Coordinates of C-alpha atoms in Angstrom, one line a residue:
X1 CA 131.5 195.0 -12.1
X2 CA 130.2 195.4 -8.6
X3 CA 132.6 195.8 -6.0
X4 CA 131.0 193.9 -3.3
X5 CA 132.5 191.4 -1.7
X6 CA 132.1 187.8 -2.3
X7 CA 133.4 184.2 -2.6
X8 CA 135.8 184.0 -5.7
X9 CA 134.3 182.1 -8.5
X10 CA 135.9 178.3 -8.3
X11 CA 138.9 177.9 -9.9
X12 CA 139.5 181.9 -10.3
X13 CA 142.5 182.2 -9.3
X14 CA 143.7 178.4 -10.1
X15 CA 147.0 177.5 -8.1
X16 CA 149.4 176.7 -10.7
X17 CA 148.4 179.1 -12.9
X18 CA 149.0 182.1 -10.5
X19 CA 152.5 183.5 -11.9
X20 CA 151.1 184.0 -15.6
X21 CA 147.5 185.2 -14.7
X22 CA 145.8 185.9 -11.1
X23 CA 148.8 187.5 -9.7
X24 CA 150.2 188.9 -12.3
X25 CA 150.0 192.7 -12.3
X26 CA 151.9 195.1 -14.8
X27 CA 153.5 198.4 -13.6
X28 CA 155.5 200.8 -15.7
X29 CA 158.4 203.0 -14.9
X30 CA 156.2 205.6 -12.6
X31 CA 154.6 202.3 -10.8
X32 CA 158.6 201.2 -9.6
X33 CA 158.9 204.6 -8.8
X34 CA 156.3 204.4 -5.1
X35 CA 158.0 201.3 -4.1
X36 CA 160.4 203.7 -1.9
X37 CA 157.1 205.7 -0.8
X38 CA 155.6 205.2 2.6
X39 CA 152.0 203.9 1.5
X40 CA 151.5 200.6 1.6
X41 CA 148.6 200.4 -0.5
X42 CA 145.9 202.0 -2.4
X43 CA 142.6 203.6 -0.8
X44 CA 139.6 202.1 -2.0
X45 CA 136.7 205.0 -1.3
X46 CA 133.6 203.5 0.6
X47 CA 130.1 204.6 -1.2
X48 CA 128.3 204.4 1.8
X49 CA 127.8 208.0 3.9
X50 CA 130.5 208.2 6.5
X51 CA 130.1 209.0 10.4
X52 CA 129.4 212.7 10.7
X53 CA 131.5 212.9 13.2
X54 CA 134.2 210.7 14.9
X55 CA 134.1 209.7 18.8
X56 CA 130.9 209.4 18.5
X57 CA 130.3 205.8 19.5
X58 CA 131.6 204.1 22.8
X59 CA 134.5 201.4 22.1
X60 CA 133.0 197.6 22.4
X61 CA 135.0 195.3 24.0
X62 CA 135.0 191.7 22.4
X63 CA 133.1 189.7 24.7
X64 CA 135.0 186.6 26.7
X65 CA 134.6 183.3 25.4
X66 CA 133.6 180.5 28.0
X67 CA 134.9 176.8 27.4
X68 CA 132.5 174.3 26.4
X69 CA 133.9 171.7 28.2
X70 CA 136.7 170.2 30.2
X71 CA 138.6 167.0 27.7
X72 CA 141.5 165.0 29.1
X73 CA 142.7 168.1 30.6
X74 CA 142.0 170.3 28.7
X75 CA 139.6 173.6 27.5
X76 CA 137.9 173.1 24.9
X77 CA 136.4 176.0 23.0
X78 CA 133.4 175.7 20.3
X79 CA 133.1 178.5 17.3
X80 CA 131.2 178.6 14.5
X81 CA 132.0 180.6 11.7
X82 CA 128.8 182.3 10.2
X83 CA 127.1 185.3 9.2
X84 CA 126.5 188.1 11.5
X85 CA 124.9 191.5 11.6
X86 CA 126.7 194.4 12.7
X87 CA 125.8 198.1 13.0
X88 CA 128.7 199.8 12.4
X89 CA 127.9 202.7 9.9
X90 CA 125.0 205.2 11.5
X91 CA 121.6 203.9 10.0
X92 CA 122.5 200.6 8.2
X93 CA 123.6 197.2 8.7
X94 CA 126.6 195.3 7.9
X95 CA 126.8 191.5 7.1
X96 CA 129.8 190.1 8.6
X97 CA 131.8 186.6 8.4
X98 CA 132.4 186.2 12.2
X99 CA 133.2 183.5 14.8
X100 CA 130.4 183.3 16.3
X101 CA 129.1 185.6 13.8
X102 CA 131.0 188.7 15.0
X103 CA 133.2 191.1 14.6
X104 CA 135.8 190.5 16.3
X105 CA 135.2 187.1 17.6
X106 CA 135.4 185.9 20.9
X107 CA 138.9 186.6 23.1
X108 CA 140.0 183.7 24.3
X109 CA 142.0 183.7 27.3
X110 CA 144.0 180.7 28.3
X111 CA 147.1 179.7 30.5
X112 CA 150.3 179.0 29.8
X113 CA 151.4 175.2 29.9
X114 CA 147.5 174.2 30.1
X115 CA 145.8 172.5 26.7
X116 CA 143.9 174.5 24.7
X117 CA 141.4 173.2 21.8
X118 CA 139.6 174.8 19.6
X119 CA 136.9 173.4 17.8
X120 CA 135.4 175.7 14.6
X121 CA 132.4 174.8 13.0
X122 CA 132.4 176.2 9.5
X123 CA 128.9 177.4 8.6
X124 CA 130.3 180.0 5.8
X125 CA 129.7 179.4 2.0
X126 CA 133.4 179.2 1.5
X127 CA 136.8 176.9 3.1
X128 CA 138.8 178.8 5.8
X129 CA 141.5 177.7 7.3
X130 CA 142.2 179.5 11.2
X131 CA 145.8 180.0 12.4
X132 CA 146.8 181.2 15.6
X133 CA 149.2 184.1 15.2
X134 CA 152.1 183.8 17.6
X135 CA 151.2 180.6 18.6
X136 CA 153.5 177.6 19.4
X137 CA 151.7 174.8 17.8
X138 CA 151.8 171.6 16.5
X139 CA 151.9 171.5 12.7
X140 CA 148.7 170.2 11.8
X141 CA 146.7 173.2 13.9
X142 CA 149.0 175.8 13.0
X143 CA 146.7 176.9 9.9
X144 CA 148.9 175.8 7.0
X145 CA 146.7 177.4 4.0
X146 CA 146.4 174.5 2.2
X147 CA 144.7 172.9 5.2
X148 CA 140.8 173.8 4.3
X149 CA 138.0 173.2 6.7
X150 CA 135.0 172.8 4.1
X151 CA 131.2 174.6 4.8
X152 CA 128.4 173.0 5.3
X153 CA 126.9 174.6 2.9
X154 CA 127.5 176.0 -1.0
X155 CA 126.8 179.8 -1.8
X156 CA 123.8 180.0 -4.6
X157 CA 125.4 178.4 -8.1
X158 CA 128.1 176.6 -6.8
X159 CA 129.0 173.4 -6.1
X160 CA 130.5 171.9 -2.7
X161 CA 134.2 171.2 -3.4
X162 CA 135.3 167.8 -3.4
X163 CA 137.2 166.6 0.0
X164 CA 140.9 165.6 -0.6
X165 CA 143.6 168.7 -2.0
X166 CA 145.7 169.1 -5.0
X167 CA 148.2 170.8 -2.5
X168 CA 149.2 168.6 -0.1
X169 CA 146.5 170.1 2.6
X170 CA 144.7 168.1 4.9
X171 CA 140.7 169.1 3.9
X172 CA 138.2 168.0 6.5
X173 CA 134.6 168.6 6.6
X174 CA 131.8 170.3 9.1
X175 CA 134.3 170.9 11.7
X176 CA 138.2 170.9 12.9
X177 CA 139.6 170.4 16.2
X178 CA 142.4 172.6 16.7
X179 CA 145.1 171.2 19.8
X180 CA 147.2 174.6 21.3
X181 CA 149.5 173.2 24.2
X182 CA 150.4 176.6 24.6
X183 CA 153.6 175.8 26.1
X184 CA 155.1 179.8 26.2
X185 CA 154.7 182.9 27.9
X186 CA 151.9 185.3 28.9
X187 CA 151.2 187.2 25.1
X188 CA 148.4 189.1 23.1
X189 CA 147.9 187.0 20.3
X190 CA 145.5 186.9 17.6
X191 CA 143.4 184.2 15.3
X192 CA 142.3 184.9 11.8
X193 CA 141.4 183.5 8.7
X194 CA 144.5 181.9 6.5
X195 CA 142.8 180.9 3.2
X196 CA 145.3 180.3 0.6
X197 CA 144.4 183.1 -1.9
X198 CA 141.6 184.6 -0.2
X199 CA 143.0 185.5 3.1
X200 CA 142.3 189.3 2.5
X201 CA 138.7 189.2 1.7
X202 CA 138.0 187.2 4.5
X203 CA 140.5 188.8 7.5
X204 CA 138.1 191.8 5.8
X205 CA 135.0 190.4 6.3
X206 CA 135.5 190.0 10.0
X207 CA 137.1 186.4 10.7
X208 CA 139.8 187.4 13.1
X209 CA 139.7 187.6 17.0
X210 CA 141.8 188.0 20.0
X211 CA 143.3 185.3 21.7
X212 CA 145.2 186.3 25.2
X213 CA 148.1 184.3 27.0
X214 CA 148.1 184.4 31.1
X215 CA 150.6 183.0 33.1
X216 CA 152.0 183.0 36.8
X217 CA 154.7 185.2 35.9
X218 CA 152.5 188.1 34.8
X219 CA 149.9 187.5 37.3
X220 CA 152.4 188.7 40.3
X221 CA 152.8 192.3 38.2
X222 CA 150.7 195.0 39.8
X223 CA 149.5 195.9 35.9
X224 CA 146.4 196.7 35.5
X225 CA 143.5 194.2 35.1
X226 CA 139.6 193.8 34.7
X227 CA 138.0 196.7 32.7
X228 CA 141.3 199.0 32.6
X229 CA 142.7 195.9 31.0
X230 CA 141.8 196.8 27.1
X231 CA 142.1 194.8 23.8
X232 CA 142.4 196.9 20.6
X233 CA 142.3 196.1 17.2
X234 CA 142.7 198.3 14.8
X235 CA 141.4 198.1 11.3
X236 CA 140.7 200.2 7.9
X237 CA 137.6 199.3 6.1
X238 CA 135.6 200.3 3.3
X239 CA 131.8 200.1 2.2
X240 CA 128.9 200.0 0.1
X241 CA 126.3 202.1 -0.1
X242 CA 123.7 199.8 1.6
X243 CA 126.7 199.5 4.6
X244 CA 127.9 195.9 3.2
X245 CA 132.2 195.8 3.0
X246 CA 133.3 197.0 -0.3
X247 CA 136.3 194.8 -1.1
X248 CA 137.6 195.0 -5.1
X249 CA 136.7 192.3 -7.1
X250 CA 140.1 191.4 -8.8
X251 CA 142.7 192.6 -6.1
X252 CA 145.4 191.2 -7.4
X253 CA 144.6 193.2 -10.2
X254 CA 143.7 196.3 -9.0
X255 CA 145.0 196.9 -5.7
X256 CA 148.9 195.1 -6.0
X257 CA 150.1 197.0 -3.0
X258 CA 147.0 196.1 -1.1
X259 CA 143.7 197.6 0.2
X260 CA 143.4 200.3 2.0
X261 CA 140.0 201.5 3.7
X262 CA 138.7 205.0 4.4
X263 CA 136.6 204.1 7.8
X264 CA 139.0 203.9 10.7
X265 CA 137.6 200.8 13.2
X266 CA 138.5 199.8 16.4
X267 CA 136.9 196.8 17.6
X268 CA 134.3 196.6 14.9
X269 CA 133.5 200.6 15.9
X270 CA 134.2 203.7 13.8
X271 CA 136.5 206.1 15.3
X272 CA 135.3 205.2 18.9
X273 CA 135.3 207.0 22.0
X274 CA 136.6 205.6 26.0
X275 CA 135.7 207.2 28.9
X276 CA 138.2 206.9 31.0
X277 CA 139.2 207.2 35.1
X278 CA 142.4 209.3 35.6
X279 CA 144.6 206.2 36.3
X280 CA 147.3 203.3 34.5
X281 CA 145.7 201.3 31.7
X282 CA 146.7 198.3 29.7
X283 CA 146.4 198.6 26.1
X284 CA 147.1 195.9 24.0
X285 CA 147.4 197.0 20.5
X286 CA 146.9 194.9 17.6
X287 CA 147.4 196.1 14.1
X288 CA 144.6 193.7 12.4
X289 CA 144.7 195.5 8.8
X290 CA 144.9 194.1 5.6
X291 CA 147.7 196.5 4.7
X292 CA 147.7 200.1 6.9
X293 CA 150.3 200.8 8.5
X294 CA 150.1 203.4 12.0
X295 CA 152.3 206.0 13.2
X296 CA 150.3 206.2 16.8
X297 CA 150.8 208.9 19.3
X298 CA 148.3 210.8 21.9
X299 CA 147.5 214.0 21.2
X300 CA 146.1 215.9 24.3
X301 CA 143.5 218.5 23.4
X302 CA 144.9 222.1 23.7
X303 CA 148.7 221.1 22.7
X304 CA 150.4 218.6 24.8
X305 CA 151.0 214.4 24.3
X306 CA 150.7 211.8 26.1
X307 CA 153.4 208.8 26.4
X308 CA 153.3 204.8 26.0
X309 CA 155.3 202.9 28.6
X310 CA 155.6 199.8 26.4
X311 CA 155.7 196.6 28.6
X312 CA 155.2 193.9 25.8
X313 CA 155.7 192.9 22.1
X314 CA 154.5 189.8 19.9
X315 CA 155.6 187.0 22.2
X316 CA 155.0 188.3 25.4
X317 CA 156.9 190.8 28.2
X318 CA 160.1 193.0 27.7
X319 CA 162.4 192.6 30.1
X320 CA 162.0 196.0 31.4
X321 CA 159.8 198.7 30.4
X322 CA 160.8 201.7 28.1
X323 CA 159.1 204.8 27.5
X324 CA 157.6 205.9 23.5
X325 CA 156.5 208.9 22.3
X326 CA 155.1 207.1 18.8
X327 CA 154.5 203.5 17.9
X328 CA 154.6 201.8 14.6
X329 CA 152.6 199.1 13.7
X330 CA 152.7 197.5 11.1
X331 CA 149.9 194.7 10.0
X332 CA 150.0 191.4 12.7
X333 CA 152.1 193.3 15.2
X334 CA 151.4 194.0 18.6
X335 CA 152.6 195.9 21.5
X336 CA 151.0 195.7 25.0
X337 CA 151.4 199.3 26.5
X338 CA 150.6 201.5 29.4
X339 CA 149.2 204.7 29.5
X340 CA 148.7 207.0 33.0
X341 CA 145.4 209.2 32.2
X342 CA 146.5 210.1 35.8
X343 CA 149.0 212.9 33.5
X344 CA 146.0 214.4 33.3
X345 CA 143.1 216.1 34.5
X346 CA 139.4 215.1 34.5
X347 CA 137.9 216.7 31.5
X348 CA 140.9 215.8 29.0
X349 CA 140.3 214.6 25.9
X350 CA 143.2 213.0 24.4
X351 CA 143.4 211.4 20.9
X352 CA 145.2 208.2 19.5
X353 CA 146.2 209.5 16.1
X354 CA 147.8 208.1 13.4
X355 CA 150.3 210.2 11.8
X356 CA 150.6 208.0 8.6
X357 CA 147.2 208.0 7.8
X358 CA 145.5 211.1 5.9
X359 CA 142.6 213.1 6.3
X360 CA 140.0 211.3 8.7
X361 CA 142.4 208.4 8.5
X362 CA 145.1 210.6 11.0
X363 CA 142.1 209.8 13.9
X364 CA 141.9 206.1 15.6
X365 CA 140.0 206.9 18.6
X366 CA 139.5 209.1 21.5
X367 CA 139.9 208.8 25.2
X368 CA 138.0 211.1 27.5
X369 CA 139.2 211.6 31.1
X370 CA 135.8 211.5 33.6
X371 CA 136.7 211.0 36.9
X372 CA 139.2 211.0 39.2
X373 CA 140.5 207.3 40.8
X374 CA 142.6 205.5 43.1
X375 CA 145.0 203.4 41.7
X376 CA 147.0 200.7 43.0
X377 CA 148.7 199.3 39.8
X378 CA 152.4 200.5 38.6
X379 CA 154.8 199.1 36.4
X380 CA 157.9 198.0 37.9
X381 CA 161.4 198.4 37.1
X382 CA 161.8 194.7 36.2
X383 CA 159.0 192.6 33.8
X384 CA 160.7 189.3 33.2
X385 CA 163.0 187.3 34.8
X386 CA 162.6 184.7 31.8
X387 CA 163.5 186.4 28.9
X388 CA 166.3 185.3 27.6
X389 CA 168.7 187.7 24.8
X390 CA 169.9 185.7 22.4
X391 CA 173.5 186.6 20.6
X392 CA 174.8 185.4 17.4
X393 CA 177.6 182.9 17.3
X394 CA 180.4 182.3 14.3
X395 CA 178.9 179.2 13.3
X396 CA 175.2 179.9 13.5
X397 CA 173.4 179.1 10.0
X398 CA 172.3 182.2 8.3
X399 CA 170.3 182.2 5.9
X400 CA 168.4 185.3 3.9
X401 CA 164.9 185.7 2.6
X402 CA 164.2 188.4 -0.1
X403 CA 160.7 189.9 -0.3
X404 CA 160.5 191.7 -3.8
X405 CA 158.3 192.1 -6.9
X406 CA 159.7 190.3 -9.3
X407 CA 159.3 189.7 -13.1
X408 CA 157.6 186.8 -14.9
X409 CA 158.1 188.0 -18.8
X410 CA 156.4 190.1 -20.8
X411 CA 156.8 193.1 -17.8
X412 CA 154.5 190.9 -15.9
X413 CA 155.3 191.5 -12.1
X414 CA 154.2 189.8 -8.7
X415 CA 155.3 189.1 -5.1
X416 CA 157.7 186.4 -4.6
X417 CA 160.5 185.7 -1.8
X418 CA 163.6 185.0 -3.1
X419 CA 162.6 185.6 -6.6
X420 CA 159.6 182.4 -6.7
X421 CA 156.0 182.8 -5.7
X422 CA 154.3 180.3 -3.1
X423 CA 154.1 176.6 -3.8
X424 CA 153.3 174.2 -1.2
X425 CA 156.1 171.5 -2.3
X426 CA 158.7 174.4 -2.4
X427 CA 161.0 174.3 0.8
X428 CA 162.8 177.5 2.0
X429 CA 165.1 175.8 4.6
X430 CA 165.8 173.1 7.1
X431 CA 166.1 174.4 10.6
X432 CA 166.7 171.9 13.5
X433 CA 164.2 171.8 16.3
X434 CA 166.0 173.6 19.8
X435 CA 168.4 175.7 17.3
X436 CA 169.3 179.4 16.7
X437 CA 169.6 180.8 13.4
X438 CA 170.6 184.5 11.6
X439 CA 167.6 185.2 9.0
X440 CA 168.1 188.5 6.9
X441 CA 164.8 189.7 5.6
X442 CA 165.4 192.4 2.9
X443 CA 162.8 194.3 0.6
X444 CA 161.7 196.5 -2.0
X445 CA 158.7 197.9 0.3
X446 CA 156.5 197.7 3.0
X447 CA 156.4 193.7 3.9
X448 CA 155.4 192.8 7.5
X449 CA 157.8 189.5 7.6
X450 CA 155.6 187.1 9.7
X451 CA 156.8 184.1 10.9
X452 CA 154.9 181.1 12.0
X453 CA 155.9 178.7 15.3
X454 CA 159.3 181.0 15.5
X455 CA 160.0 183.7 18.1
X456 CA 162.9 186.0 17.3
X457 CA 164.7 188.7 18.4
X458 CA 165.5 191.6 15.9
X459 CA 169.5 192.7 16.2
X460 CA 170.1 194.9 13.0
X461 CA 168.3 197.2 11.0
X462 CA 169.3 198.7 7.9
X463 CA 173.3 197.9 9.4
X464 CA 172.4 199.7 12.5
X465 CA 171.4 198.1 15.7
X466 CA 167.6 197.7 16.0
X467 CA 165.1 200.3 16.6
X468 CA 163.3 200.8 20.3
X469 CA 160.3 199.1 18.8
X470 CA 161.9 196.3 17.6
X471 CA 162.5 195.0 20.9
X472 CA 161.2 191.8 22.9
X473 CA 160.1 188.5 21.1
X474 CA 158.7 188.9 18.4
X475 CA 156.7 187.0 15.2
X476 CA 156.3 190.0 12.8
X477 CA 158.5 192.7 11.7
X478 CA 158.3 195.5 9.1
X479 CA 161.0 195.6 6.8
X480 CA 160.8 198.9 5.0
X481 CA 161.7 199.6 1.3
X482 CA 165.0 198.8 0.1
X483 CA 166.0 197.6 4.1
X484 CA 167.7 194.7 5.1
X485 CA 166.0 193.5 9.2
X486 CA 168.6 190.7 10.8
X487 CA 167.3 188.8 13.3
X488 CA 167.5 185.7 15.5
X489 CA 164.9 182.8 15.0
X490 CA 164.5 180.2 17.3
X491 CA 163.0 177.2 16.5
X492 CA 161.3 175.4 19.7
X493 CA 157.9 173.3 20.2
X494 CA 157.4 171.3 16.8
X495 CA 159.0 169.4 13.7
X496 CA 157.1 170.0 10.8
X497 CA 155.7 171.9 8.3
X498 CA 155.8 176.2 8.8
X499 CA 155.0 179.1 7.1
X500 CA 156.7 182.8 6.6
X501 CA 155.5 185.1 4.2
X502 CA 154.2 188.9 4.3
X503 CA 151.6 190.1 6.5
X504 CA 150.3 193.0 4.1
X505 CA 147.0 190.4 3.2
X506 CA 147.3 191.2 -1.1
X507 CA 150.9 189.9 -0.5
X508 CA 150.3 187.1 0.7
X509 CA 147.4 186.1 -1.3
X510 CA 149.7 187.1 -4.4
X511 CA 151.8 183.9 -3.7
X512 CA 154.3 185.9 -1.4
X513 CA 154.7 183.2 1.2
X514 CA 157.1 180.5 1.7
X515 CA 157.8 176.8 3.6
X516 CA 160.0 176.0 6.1
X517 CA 160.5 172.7 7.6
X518 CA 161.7 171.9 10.7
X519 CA 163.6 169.1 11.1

């Protein structure tokens, strides 16, 4: 069967029927036995010819998107989700699924405290749903994945599905409008596709874009701004031989521990190359994967490596800065970091590498030191005066969340948290609006816990206090094979319906995702 990618078949992968067939997957002794390992996935090998070389190709920034209008108050932002063609492999041409028909979509940038909208026209062949990761929204524009905004139009032999949803989703048709108060701090979030089942293929196809959080507080930091001011998403992808993606047909299937490209992207560009000035810059990394994980460093050319001065996480500024030598990230995190190319002289080259990848993979991009330049910026001693460290209490609610394979008979096996796959009338817990409670995330591999509406801070680890890079606010964490990852949730903004579930994309299309309400 061809492995190119394309909208399911109706009714493929039918909703109730997901334990006993779509997600079902069978693994023998040796298949338990990688659950420990650090790969989070399987490669699947692009049939397309590959970039002779990498750095090759100058990074593209996404371009700014402008408001449409001015409503009530508020900026209101039109996108249309659409094909799009991309060069991104030398010599051939790649359709993507893009807002705005590209890949990545538009940035947004919008201030905190002032209403945002969003308005997306869906002018695909299949529904999508958009949620704004690490946003504090209301529940009916947070991207629940039952919520479907229907296309306009029907791919070749099928028919347009019928408004109204089995699921309890709220379907609408042509367009939605979706209302972000965006009442929190200054923060690199992200927007993507959130498709129950089909999240994967279509984050893969390109619906995902940057969507940046300014505020007073951040504005009176002498960081640095304009063009040293740099978005980065990184992405694995894989094609066919006429430069379309390759995605496998039956993922759930195939690939249970999720897909893993052999083309490194950053910003829609293969292994890319930044010329630089020998001064601070503002990277803000976004691990927008279906499942790789990164091990980042720099490496300088001729031995030597640089250093990240980390200034932000998920949901915004750290208190104070700290210094890394290596970052992880796993899939939906971010960190916002600094790096001096002032360390070194003009003609460096120096390398982001990933040291979890393999091969080609081990490369992310390249930065090449020009010229020489003044520079202003620094980063001070002290980032925010708002954030606020929260501590447990003896009477704060716990409550714990186990991400695992589990069995369904007959050695069937599929993702579940605490031992029962996704369904939309299925309630995880109850937190009150304003509270503070102790979640325990625990695992049998690599799952990227993501949670939706709720900042937290990580406090544990494995019954160790958390790791360097687990610190700030924060909406996604890795918890790694066989780990338990406390941490305290709090719940501000919005009653209503919510989602957590795993950011590795085959997960979470494989039912492993869960409801909370809050009350």
């Amino acid at each position: 069967m061809s492995q190119r990618l394309r909208p399911p078949a109706p009714g493929r992968r039918a909703f109730l029927g997901l334990a006993a067939a779509g997600a079902a997957m069978t693994l023998g002794a040796a298949g338990f036995s990688r659950l420990a390992g650090a790969a989070t996935g399987r490669v699947l090998a692009s049939t397309a010819p590959l970039p002779p070389a990498p750095f090759a190709v100058p990074l593209p920034i996404p371009p700014t998107a402008r408001p449409a209008r001015t409503e009530d108050g508020a900026d209101v932002y039109e996108l249309e989700q659409r094909e799009g063609q991309a060069r991104i492999l030398p010599g051939l041409t790649t359709t993507v699924w893009g807002y705005d028909g590209i890949f990545p979509g538009p940035t947004i940038t919008a201030r905190s405290g002032r209403r945002t909208k969003v308005r997306v026209h869906n002018n695909l062949t299949v529904p999508t749903v958009t949620h704004l990761h690490g946003g504090i929204t209301p529940p009916d524009s947070d991207g629940y994945p039952t919520d479907l905004l229907l296309p306009t139009r029907c791919a070749p032999g099928q028919s347009r599905p019928h408004a109204g949803d089995a699921h309890g989703g709220q379907t609408t048709v042509a367009y939605r409008t979706y209302d972000y108060p965006v009442p929190q701090q200054a923060a690199t979030l992200w927007y993507h596709d959130h498709r129950m089942d089909h999240s994967a293929p279509q984050v893969w196809r390109g619906l995902a874009g940057f969507f940046l959080i300014t505020d007073d507080e951040e504005d009176r930091l002498p960081l640095p701004r304009g063009d040293r001011d740099i978005p980065l998403m990184l992405c694995d992808r894989s094609f066919n031989e006429d430069g379309s993606f390759r995605y496998p047909d039956h993922a759930h299937d195939t690939f249970p521990d999720g897909v893993l490209g052999d083309v490194q992207l950053v910003n829609g560009a293969p292994w890319p190359l930044l010329e630089v000035s020998g001064c601070r810059y503002r990277l803000r990394l976004l691990n927008g994967s279906n499942a790789r994980r990164y091990q980042l460093r720099l490496d300088v050319e001729g031995g030597g490596r640089g250093r990240f001065v980390h200034i932000g996480s998920d949901g915004g500024l750290l208190p104070a800065p700290q210094h890394l030598d290596a970052i992880d990230l796993a899939p939906g995190e971010r960190f916002d970091v600094i790096v001096d190319f002032a360390d070194h002289p003009v003609g460096s080259r120096i390398t982001l590498r990933n040291t979890a990848g393999q091969g080609p993979m081990r490369d992310v991009m390249r930065f090449d030191v020009v010229r020489a330049a003044r520079d202003s910026t620094r980063v001070p001693a002290r980032l925010s005066n708002r954030f606020e460290a929260l501590t447990p209490t003896e009477g704060m609610p716990v409550r714990t969340f186990d991400f695992r394979r589990t069995s369904s008979g007959d050695d069937q096996q599929m993702w579940t948290i605490n031992g029962k796959p996704f369904h939309p009338d299925t309630v995880l817990a109850c937190p009150r609006l304003g509270s503070v409670e102790r979640w325990r995330f625990s695992s049998d591999f690599h799952h990227p816990v993501h949670v939706h509406l709720a900042q937290f801070q990580v406090i544990a680890r494995g019954g160790h206090p958390a790791d360097a890079m687990d610190a700030g606010w924060k909406d996604t964490v890795d918890v790694r094979p066989y780990e338990v990852v406390e941490a305290l949730v709090r719940f501000t903004g919005y009653k209503g319906r919510y989602m957590l579930h795993c950011h590795n994309l085959e997960h979470e299309d494989m039912a492993m995702m869960g409801t909370f309400q809050v009350t």
